[in-house]
CSV table of C-alpha atoms and ligand atoms in Angstrom, one decimal:
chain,number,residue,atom,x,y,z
A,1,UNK,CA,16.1,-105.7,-83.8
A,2,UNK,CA,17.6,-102.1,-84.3
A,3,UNK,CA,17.4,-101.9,-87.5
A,4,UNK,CA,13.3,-102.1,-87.3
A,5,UNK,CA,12.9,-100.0,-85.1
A,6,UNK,CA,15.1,-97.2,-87.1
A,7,UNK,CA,12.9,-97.7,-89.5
A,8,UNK,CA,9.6,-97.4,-88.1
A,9,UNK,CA,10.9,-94.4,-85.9
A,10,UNK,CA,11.6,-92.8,-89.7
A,11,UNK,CA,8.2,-93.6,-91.0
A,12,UNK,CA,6.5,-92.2,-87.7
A,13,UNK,CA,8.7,-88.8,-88.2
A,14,UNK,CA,9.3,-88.1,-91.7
A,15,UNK,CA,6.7,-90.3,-93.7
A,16,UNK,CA,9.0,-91.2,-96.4
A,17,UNK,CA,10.0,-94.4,-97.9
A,18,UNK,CA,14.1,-94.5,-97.1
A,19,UNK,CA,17.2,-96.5,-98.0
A,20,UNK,CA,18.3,-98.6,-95.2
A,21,UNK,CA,21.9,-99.2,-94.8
A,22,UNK,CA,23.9,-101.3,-92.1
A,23,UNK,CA,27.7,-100.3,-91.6
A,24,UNK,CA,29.8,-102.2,-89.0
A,25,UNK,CA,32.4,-101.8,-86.7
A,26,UNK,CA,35.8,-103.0,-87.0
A,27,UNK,CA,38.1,-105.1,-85.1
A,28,UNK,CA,42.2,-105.3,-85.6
A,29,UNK,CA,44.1,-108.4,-85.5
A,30,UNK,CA,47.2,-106.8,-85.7
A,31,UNK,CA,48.7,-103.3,-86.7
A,32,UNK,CA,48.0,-100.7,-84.5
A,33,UNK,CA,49.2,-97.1,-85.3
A,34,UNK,CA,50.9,-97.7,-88.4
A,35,UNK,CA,48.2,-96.8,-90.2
A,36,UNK,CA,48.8,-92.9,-90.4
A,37,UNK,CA,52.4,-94.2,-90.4
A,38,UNK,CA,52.2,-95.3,-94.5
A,39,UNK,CA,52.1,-98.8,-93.0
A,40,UNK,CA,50.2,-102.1,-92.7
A,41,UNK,CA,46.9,-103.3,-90.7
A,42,UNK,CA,45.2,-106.5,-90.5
A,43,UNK,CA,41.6,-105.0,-89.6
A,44,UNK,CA,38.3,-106.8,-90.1
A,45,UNK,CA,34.6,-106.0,-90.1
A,46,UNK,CA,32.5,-107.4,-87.0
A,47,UNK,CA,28.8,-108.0,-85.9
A,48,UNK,CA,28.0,-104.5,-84.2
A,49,UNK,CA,26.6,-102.3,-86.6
A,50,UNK,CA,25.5,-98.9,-87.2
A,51,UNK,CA,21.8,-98.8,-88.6
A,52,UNK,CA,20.4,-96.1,-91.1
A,53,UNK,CA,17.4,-95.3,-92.5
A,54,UNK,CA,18.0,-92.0,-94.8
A,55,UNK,CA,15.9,-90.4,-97.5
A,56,UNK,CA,16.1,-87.3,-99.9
A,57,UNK,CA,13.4,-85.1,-98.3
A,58,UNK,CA,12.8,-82.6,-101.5
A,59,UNK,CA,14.1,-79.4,-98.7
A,60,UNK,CA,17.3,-78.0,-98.2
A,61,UNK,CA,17.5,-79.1,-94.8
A,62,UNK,CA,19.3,-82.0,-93.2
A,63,UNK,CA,17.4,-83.9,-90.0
A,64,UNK,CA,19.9,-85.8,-88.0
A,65,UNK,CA,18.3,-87.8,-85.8
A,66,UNK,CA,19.9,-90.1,-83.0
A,67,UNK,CA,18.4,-93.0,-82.1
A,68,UNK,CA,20.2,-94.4,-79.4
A,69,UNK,CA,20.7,-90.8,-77.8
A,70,UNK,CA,16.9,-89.6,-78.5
A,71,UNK,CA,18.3,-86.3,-79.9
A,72,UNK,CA,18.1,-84.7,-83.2
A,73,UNK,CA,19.0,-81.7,-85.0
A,74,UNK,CA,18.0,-79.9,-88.1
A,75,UNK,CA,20.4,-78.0,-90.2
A,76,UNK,CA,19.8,-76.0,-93.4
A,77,UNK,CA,22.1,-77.6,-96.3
A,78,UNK,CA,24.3,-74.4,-97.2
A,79,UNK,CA,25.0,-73.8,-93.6
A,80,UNK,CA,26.9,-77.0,-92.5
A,81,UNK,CA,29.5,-76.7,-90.3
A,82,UNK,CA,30.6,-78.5,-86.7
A,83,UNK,CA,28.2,-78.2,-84.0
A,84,UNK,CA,27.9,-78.8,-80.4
A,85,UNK,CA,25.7,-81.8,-80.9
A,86,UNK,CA,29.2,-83.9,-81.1
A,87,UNK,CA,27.4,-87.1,-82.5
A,88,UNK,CA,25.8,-84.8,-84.9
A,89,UNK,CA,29.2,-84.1,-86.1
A,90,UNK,CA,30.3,-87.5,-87.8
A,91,UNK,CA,27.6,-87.0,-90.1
A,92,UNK,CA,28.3,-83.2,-91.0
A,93,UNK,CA,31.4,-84.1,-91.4
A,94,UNK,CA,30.7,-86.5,-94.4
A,95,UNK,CA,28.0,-83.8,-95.9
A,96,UNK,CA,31.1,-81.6,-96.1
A,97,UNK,CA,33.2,-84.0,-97.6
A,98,UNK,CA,30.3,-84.4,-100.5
A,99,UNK,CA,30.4,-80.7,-100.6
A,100,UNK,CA,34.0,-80.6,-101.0
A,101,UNK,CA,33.7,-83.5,-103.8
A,102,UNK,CA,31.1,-80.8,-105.9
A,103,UNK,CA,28.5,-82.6,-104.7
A,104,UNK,CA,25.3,-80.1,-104.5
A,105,UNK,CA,23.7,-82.2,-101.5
A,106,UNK,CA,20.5,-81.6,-101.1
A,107,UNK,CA,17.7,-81.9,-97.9
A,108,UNK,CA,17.8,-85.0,-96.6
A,109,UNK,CA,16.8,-87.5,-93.4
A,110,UNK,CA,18.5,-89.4,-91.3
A,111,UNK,CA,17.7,-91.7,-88.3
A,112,UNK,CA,20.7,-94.1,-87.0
A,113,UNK,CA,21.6,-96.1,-84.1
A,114,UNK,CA,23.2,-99.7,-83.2
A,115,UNK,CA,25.0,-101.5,-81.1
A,116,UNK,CA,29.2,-101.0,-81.6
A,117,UNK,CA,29.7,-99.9,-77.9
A,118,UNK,CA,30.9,-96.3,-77.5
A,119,UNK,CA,34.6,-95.9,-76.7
A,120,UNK,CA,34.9,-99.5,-76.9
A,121,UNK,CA,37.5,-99.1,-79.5
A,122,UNK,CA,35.3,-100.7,-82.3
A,123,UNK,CA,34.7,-97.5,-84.0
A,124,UNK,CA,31.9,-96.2,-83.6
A,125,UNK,CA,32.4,-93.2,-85.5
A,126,UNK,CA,34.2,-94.7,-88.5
A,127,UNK,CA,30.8,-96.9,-88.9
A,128,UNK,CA,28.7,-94.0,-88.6
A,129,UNK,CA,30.5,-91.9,-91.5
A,130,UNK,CA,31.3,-94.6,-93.6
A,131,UNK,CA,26.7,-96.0,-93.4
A,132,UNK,CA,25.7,-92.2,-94.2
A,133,UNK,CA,28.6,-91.8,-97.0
A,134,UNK,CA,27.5,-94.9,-98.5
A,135,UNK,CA,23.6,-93.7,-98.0
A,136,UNK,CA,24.4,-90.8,-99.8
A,137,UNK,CA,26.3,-92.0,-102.3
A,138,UNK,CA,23.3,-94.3,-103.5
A,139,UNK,CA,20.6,-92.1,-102.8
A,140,UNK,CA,22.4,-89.1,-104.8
A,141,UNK,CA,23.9,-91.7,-107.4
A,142,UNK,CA,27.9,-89.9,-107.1
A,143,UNK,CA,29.3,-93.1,-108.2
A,144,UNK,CA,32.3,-92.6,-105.9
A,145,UNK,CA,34.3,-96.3,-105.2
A,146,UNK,CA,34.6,-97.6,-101.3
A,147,UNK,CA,37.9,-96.5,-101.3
A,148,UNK,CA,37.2,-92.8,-102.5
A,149,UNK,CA,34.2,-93.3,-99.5
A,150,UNK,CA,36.7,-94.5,-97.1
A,151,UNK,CA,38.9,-91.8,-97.5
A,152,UNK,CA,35.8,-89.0,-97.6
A,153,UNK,CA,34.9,-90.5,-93.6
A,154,UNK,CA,38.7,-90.4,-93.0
A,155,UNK,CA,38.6,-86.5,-93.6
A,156,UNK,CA,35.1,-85.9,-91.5
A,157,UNK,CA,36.9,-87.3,-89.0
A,158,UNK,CA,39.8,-85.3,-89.2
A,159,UNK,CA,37.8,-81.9,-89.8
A,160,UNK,CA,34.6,-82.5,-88.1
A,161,UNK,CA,36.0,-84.4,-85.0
A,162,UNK,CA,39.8,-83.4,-84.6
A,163,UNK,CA,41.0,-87.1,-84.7
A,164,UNK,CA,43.8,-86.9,-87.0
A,165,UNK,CA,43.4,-90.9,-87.9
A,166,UNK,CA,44.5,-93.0,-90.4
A,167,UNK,CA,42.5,-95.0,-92.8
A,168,UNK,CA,42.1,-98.2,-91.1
A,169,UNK,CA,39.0,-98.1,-89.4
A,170,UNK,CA,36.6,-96.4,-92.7
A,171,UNK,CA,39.0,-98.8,-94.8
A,172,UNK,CA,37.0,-101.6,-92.9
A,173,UNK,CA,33.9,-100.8,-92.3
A,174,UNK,CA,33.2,-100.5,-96.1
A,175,UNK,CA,35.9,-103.2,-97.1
A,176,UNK,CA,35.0,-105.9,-95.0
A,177,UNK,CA,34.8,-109.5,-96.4
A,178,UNK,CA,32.6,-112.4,-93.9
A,179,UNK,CA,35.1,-114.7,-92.3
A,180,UNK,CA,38.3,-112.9,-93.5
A,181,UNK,CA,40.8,-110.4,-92.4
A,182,UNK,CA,42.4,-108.0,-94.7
A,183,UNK,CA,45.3,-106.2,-94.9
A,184,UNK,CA,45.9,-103.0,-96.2
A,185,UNK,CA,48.7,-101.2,-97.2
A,186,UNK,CA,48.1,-97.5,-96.0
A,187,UNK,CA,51.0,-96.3,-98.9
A,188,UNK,CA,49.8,-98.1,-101.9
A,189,UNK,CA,46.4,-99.1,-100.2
A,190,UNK,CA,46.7,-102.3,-102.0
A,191,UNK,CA,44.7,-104.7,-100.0
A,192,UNK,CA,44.7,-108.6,-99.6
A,193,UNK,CA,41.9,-110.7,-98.0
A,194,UNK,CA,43.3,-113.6,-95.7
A,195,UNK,CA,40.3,-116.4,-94.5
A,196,UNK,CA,40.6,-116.3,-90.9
A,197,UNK,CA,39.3,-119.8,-89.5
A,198,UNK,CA,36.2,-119.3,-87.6
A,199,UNK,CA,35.5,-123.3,-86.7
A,200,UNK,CA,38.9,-123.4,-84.6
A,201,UNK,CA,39.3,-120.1,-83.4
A,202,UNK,CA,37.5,-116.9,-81.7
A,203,UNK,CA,38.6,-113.3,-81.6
A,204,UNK,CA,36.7,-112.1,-78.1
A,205,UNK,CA,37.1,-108.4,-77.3
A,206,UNK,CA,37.4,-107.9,-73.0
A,207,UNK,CA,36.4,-104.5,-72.7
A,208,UNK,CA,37.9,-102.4,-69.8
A,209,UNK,CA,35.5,-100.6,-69.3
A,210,UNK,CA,37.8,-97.4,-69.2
A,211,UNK,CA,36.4,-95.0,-71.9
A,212,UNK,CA,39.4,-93.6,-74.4
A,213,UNK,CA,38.5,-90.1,-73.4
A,214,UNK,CA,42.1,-89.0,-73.2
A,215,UNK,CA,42.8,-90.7,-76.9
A,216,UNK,CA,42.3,-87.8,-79.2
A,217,UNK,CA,45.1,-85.3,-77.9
A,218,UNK,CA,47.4,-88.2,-77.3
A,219,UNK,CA,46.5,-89.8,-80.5
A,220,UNK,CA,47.7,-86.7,-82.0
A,221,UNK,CA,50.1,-86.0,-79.7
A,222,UNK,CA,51.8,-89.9,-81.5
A,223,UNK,CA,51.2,-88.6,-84.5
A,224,UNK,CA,53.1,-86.1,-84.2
A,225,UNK,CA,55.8,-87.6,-82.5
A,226,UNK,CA,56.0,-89.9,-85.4
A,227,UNK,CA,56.6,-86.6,-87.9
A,228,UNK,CA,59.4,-85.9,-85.8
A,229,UNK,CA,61.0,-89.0,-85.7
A,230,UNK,CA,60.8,-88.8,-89.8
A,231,UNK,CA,62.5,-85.5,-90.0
A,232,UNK,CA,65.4,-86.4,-88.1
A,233,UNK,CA,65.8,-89.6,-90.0
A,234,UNK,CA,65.7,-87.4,-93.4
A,235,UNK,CA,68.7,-85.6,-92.3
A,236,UNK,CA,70.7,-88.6,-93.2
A,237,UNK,CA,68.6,-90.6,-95.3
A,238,UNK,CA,66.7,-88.0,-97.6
A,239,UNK,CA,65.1,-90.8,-99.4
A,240,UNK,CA,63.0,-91.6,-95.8
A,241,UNK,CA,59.3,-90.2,-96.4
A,242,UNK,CA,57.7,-92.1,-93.7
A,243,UNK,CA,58.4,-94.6,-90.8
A,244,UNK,CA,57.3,-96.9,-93.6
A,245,UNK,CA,60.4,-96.6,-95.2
A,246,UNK,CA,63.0,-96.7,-92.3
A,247,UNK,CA,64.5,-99.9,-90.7
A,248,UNK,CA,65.2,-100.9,-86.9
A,249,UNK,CA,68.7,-100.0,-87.9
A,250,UNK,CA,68.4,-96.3,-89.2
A,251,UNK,CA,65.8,-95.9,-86.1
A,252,UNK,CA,68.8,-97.5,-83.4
A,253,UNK,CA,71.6,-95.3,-85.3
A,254,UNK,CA,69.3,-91.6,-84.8
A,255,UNK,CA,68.3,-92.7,-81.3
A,256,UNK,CA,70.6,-89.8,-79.7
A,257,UNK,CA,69.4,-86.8,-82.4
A,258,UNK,CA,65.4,-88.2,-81.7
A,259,UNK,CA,65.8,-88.4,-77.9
A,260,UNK,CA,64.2,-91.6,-76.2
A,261,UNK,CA,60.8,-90.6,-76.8
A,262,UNK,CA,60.4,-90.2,-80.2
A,263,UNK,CA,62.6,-93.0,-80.1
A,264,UNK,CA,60.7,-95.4,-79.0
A,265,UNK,CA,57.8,-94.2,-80.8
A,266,UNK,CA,59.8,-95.2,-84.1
A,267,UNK,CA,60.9,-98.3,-83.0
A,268,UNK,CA,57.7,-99.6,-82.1
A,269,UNK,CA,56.1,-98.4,-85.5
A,270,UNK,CA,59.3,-100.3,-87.8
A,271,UNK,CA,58.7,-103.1,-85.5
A,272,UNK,CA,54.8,-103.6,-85.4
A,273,UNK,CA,54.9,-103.5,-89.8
A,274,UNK,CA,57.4,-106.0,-89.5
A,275,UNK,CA,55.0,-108.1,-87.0
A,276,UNK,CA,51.6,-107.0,-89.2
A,277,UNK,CA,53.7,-109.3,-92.2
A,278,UNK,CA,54.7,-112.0,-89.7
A,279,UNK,CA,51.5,-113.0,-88.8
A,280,UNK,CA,50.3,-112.6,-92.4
A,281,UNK,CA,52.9,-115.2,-93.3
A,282,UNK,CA,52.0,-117.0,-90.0
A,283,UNK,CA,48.5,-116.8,-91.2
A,284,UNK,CA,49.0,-118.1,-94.8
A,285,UNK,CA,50.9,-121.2,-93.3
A,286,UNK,CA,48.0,-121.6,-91.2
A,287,UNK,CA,50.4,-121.3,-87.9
A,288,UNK,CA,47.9,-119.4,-85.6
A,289,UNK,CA,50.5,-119.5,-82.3
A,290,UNK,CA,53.0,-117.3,-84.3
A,291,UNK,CA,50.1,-115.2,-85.2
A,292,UNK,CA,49.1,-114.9,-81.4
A,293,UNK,CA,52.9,-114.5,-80.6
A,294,UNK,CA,52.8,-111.5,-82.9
A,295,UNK,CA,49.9,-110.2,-81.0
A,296,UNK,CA,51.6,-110.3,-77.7
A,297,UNK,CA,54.8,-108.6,-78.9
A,298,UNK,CA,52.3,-105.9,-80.2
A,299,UNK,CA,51.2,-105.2,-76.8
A,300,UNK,CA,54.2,-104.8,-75.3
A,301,UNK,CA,55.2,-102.5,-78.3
A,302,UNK,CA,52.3,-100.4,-77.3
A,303,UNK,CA,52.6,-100.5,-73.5
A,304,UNK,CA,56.4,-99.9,-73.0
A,305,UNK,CA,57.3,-98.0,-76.5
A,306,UNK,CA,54.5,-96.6,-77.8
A,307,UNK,CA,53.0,-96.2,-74.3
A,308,UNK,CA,49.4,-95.8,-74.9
A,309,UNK,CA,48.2,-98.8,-73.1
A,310,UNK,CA,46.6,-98.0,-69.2
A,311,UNK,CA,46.9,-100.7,-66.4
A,312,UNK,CA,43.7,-102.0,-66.8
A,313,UNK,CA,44.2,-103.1,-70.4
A,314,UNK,CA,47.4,-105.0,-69.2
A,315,UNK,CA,45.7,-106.5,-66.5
A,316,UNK,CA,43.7,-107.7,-69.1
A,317,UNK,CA,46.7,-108.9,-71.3
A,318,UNK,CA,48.3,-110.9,-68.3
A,319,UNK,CA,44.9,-112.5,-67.2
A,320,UNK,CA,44.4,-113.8,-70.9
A,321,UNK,CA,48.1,-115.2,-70.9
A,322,UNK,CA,48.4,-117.9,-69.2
A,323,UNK,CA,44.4,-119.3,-69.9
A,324,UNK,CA,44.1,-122.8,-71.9
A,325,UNK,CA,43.5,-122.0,-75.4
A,326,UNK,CA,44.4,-118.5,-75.0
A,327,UNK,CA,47.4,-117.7,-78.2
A,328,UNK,CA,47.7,-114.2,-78.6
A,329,UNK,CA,46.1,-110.9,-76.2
A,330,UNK,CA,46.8,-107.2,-77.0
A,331,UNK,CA,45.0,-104.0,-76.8
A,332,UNK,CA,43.6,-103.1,-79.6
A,333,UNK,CA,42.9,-99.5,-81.4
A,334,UNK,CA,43.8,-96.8,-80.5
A,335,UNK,CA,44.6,-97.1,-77.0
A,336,UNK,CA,44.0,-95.8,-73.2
A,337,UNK,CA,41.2,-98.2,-72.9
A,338,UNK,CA,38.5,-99.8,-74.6
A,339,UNK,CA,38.6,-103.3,-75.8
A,340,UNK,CA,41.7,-106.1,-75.1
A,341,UNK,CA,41.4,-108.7,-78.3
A,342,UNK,CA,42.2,-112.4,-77.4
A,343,UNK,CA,42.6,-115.5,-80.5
A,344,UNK,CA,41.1,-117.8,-78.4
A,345,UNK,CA,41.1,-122.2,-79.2
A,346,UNK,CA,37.0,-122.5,-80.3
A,347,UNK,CA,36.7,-125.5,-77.3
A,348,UNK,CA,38.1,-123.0,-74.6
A,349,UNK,CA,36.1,-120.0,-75.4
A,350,UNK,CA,33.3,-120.5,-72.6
A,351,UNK,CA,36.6,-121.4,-70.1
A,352,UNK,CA,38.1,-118.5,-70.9
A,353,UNK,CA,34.9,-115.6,-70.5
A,354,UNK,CA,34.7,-117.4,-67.4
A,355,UNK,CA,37.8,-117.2,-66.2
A,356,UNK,CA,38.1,-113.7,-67.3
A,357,UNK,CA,35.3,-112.7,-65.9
A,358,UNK,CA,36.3,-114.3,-62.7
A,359,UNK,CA,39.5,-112.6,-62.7
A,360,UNK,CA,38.3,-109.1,-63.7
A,361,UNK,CA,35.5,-109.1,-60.4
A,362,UNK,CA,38.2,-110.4,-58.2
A,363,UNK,CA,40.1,-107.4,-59.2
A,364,UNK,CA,38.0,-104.5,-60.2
A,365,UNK,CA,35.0,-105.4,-58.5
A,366,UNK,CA,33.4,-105.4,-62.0
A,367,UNK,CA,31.5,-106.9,-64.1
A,368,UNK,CA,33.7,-107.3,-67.2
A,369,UNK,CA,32.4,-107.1,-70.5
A,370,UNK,CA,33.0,-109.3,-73.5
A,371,UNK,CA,32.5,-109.7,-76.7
A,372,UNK,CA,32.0,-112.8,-79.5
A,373,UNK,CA,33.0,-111.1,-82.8
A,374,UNK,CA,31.8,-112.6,-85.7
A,375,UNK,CA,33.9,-111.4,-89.3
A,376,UNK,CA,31.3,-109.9,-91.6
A,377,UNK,CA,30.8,-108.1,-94.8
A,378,UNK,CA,31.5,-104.0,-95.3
A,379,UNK,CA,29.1,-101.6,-95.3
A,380,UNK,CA,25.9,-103.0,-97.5
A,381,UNK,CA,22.3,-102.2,-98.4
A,382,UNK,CA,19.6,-104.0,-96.2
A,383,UNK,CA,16.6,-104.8,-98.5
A,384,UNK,CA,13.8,-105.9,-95.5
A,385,UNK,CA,14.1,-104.0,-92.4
A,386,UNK,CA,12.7,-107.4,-90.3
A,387,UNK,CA,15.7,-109.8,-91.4
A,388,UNK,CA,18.7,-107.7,-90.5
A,389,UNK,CA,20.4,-108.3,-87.6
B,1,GLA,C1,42.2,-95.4,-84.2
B,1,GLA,C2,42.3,-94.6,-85.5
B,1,GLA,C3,42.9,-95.6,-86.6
B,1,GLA,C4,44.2,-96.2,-86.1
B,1,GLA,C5,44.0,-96.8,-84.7
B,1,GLA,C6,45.3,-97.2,-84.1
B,1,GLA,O1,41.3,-96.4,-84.3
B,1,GLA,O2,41.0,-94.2,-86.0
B,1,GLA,O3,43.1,-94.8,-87.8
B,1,GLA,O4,45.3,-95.3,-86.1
B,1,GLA,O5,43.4,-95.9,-83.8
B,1,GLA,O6,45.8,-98.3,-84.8
């Protein structure tokens, strides 16, 4: 039980009383690099959760401590800035962002750790900012909303860690609801919670085992090919301020001013919103193959268009397929590895890790990794250390 042992480790260390705070990780249904694009995800909280115990320690120093990692590091309040201890950083990152907000932080504790895999493409990191931004948030009573939280881990990332991200995966670490999915609209961010129906089917993550190493240049590399595509879509159609706003037809008419790349990189974005709404609808009518057909069209968008898939992820894909129960497979996050996600039919759940499994050791010689999500509540308070998790 993590969450007890955080504690303890903070009462054997620091000797203060502290707030303990569980933030998950996220999974995505559907929507994948729109976010940044002012478009729509279909994200949801899971079961694998970042633990914290923090507390005000009356200094002006901050003690980071990593439980997982057995590392810590102590760093006097007024001289926060990115250091080398790079899991130290998502936390700094957020101190900032109170600092930024006026926010006269002062000394404080922390001990984390959990259980969203590393590189998985659960979000590790989003957890981690969004559990300490709500920590501090209670602990120094700011008052700031979930959204205004959200946005304050969305900014760590980009300043602390050099991910230029969007807002999906803070969005639902804080904003998760049990047993839904919700979409957001990265524009307006309006969002809109959609029950996702746990007693017939399963969203099991594959993992393929390839760490996403290579996905923060190339994450802003898309980005940024992305920007492009925009400008040369303004030069005809002013009124275009993001891929948001452009259709397939505007994106097929400036395919010779963009070049194929940038392209492709637009096309896939116009198409995936359109696909994030489909399988809203498909949701709302309760018609769960048109949702997993929307998943599969995603994957392709991101393997052939968007091109940050790897072979190992669609080996994944194409194992799922043709499995009994088996509706919808597609990467999921950002990209180069980490996790497939799979809507699997509840009776053929244990068929299916089996035959996965199966598959995956016949052709990597690997043990392959899954995961049972379960769709739970954003970031919250625990009261009792012994009944979480
Ligand atoms: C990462 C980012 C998100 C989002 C996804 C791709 O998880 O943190 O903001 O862009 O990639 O959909």
């Amino acid at each position: 039980m993590p969450i007890a042992a955080i504690a303890a480790d903070f009462h054997r260390r620091f000797g203060h009383e502290p707030l303990l705070v569980r933030a998950p990780g996220r999974i995505n249904l559907i929507g994948e690099h729109t976010d940044y694009n002012d478009g729509l995800v279909l994200p949801a909280a899971i079961n694998k959760e970042i633990f914290f115990a923090v507390g005000l320690n009356g200094s002006d120093t901050v003690r980071l401590v990593s439980f997982d990692k057995a590392d810590a590091y102590d760093v006097a309040v007024a001289d926060v800035a990115p250091s080398k201890h790079l899991w130290a950083n998502y936390l700094l990152g957020v101190v900032a962002q109170f600092q930024k907000h006026g926010v006269a932080v002062p000394g404080f504790d922390c001990v984390f750790g959990g259980n969203v895999p590393m590189g998985a493409g659960m979000s590790s990191s989003a957890a981690i900012e969004c559990g300490l931004a709500f920590a501090l948030n209670e602990l120094l009573h700011t008052g700031f909303d979930r959204m205004t939280l959200a946005k304050m881990g969305q900014q760590a990332e980009h300043t602390y860690a050099g991910v230029m991200s969007g807002l999906m995966d803070q969005f639902a670490s804080l904003h998760g609801r049990a047993g839904h999915v919700v979409r957001l609209d990265c524009r307006s961010f309006d969002y809109e919670y959609f029950p996702f129906a746990a007693d017939q089917y399963h969203l099991v993550l594959c993992n393929s085992g390839v760490k996403h190493s290579l996905a923060s240049s190339e994450y802003n590399k898309r980005r940024q090919e992305c920007t492009q595509g925009v400008a040369v879509l303004q030069k005809t159609h002013p009124e275009i301020k993001s891929l948001r706003d452009a259709t397939l037809a505007q994106v097929e008419a400036a395919h010779d001013a963009m070049g194929d790349v940038v392209y492709r990189r637009c096309r896939y974005v116009v198409q995936e919103n359109q696909r994030v709404q489909e399988a809203c609808d498909a949701l709302k009518a309760n018609d769960m193959a048109a949702v997993g057909q929307a998943m599969f069209g995603s994957h392709a968008g991101l393997r052939d268009d968007y091109q940050v898939s790897c072979p190992e992820l669609d080996a994944l894909v194409e194992m799922a397929r043709p499995l009994p129960g088996v509706l919808g497979a597609r990467m999921m996050g950002g990209g180069f590895g980490g996790c497939t996600i799979n809507l699997v039919a509840v009776a053929e759940v244990d068929a299916f890790v089996a035959a996965m499994e199966k598959a995956f050791e016949l052709r990597y010689h690997d043990k392959l990794e899954t995961y049972h999500t379960v769709i739970v509540g954003g970031v919250s308070e625990l009261r009792d250390a012994t009944v979480a998790a």
